[in-house]
Coordinates of N, CA and C in Angstrom, one line a residue:
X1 N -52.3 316.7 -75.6 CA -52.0 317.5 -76.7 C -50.7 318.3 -76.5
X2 N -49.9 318.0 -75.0 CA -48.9 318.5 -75.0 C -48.6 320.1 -74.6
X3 N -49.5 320.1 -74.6 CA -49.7 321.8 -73.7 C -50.5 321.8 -72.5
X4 N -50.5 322.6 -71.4 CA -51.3 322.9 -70.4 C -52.4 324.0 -70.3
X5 N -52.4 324.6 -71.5 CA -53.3 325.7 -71.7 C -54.2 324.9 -73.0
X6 N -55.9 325.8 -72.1 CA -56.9 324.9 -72.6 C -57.1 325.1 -73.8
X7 N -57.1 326.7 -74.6 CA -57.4 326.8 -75.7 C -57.2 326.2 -77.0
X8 N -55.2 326.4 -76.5 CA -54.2 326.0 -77.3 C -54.7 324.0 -77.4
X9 N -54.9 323.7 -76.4 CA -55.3 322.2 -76.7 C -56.8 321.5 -77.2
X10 N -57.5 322.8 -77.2 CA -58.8 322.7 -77.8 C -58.2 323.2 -79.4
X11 N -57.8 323.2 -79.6 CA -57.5 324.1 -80.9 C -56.5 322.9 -82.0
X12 N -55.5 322.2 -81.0 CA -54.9 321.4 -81.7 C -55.4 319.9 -81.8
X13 N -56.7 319.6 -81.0 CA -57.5 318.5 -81.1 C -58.1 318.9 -82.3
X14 N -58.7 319.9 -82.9 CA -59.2 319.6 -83.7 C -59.0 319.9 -85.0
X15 N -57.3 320.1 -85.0 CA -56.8 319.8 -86.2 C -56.5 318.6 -86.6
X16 N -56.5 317.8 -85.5 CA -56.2 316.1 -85.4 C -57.1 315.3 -85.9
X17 N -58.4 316.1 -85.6 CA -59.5 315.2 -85.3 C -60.1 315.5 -86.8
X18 N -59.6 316.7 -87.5 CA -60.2 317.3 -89.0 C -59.1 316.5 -89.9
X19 N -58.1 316.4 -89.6 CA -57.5 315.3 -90.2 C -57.3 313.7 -89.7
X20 N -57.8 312.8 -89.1 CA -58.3 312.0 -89.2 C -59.6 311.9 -89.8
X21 N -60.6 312.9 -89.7 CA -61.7 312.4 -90.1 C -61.7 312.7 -91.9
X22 N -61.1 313.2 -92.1 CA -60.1 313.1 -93.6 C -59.8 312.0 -94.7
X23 N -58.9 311.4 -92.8 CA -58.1 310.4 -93.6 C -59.0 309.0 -93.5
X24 N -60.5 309.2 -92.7 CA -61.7 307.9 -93.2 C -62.2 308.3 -93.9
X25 N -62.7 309.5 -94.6 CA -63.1 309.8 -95.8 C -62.4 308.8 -96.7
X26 N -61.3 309.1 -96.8 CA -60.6 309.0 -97.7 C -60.4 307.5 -98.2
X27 N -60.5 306.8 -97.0 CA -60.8 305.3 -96.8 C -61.6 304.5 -97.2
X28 N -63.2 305.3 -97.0 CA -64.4 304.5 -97.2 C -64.7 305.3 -98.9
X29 N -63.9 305.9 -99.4 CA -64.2 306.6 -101.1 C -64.4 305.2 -101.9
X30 N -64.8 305.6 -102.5 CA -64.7 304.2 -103.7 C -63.3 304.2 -104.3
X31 N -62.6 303.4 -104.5 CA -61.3 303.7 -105.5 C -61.7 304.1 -106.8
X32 N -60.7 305.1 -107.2 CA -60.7 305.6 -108.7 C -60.0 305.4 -109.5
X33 N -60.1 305.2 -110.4 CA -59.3 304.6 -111.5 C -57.6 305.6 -111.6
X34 N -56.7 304.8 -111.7 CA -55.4 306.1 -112.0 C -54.9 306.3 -113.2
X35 N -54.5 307.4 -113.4 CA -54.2 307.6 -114.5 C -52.9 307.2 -114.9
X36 N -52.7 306.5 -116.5 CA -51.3 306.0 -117.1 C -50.3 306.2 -116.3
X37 N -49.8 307.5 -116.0 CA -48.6 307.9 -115.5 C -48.7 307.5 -114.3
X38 N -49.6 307.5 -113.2 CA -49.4 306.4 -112.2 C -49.3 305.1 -112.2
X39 N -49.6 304.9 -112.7 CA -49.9 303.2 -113.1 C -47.8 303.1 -113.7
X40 N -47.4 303.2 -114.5 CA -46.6 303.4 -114.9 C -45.3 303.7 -113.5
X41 N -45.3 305.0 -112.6 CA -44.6 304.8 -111.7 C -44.6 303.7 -110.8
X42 N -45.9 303.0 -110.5 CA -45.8 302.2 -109.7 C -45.9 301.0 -110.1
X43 N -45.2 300.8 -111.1 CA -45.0 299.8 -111.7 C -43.5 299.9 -112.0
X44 N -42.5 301.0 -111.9 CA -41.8 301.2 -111.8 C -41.0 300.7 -110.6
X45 N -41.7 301.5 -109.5 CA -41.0 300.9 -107.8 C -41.5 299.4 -107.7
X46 N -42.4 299.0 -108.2 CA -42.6 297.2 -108.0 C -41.3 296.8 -108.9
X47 N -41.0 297.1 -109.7 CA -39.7 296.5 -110.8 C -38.3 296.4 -110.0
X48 N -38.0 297.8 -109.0 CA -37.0 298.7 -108.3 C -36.9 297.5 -107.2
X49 N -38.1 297.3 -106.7 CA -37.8 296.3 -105.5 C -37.9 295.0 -105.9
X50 N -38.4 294.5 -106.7 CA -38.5 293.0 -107.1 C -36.7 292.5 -107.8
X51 N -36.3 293.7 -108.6 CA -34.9 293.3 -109.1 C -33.5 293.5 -107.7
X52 N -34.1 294.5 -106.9 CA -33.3 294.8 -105.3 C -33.4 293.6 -104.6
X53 N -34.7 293.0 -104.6 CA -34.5 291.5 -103.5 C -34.0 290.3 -104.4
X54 N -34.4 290.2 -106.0 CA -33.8 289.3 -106.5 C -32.0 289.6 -106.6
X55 N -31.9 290.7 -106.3 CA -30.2 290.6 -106.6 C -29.7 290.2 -105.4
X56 N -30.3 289.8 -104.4 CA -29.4 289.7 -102.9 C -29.7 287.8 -103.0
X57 N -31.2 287.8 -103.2 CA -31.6 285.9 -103.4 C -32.8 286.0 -104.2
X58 N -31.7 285.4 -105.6 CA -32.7 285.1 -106.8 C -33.5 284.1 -107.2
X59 N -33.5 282.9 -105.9 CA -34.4 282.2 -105.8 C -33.7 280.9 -106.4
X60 N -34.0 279.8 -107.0 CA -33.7 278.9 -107.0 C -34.1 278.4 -108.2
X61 N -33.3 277.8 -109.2 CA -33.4 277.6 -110.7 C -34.7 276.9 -111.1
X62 N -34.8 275.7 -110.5 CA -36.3 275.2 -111.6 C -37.2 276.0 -110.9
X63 N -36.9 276.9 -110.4 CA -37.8 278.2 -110.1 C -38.2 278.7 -111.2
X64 N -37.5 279.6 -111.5 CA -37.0 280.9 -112.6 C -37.1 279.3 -114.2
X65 N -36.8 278.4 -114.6 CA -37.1 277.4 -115.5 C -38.3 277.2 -115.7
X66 N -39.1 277.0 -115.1 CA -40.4 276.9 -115.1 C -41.1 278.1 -115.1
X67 N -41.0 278.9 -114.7 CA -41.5 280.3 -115.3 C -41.3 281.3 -116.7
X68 N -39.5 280.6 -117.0 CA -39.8 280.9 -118.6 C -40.3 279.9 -119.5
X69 N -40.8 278.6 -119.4 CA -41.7 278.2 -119.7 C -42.9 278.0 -120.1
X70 N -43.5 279.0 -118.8 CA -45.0 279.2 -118.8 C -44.7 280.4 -119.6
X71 N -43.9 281.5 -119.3 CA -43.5 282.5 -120.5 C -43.5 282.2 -122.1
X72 N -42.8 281.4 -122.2 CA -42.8 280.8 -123.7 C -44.0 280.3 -124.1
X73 N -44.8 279.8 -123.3 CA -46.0 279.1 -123.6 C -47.0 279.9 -123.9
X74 N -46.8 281.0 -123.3 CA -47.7 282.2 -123.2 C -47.8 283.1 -124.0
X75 N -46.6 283.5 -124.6 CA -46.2 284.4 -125.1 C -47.4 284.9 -126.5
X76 N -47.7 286.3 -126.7 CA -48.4 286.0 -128.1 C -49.8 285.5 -127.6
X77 N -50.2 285.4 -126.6 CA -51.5 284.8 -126.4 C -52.3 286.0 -125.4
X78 N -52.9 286.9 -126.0 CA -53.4 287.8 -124.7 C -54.7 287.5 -124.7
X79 N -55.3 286.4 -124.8 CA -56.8 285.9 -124.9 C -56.6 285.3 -123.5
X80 N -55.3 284.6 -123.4 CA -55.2 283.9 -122.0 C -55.2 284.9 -120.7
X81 N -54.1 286.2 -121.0 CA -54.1 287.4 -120.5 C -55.4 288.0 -119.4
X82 N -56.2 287.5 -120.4 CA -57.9 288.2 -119.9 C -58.3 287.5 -119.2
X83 N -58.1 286.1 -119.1 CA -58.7 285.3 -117.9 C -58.6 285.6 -116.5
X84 N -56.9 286.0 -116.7 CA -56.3 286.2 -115.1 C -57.0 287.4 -115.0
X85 N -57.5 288.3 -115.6 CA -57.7 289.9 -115.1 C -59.5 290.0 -115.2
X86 N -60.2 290.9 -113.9 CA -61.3 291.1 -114.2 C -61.9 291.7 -115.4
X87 N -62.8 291.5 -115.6 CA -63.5 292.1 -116.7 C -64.2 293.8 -116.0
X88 N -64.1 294.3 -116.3 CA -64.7 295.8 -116.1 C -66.3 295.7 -116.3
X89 N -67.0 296.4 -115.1 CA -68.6 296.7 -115.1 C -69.1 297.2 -116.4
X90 N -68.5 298.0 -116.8 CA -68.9 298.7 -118.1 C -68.4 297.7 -119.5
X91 N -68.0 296.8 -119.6 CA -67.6 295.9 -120.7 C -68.9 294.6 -121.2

């Protein structure tokens, strides 16, 4: 704990130990749903890094061709939408 005095090191163990045991609470929680505006920023930094690595290597054309295809194909169809995504317990 970086000190040689006992108290001082009983004292900062168990600030360690009150925050790890925190941070498995926090771990074994059920996840909770987040609200819009999260959902929203972090969908934001996914966009920030996906357009940052695509600007250095955008990958390879009948790459990106074939994906505005399945785009086009898709488009206007959110019945298809629902397949890829789970269905919620309460639905």
């Amino acid at each position: 704990m970086r000190t040689r005095e006992t108290a001082e090191a009983k004292e900062r163990f168990a600030t360690e130990y009150a925050a790890i045991q925190r941070r498995w609470a926090a771990l074994r929680a059920k996840p909770e749903p987040l609200p819009l505006k999260q959902i929203v920023s972090l969908a934001g930094r996914v966009y920030q890094r996906l357009t940052a690595t695509l600007e250095d290597e955008p990958g390879e054309s009948p790459i990106w061709e074939n994906l505005g295809r399945l785009n086009k194909r898709e488009a206007g169809n959110e019945s298809r939408l629902e397949s890829w995504q789970p269905r919620s317990a309460e639905a």
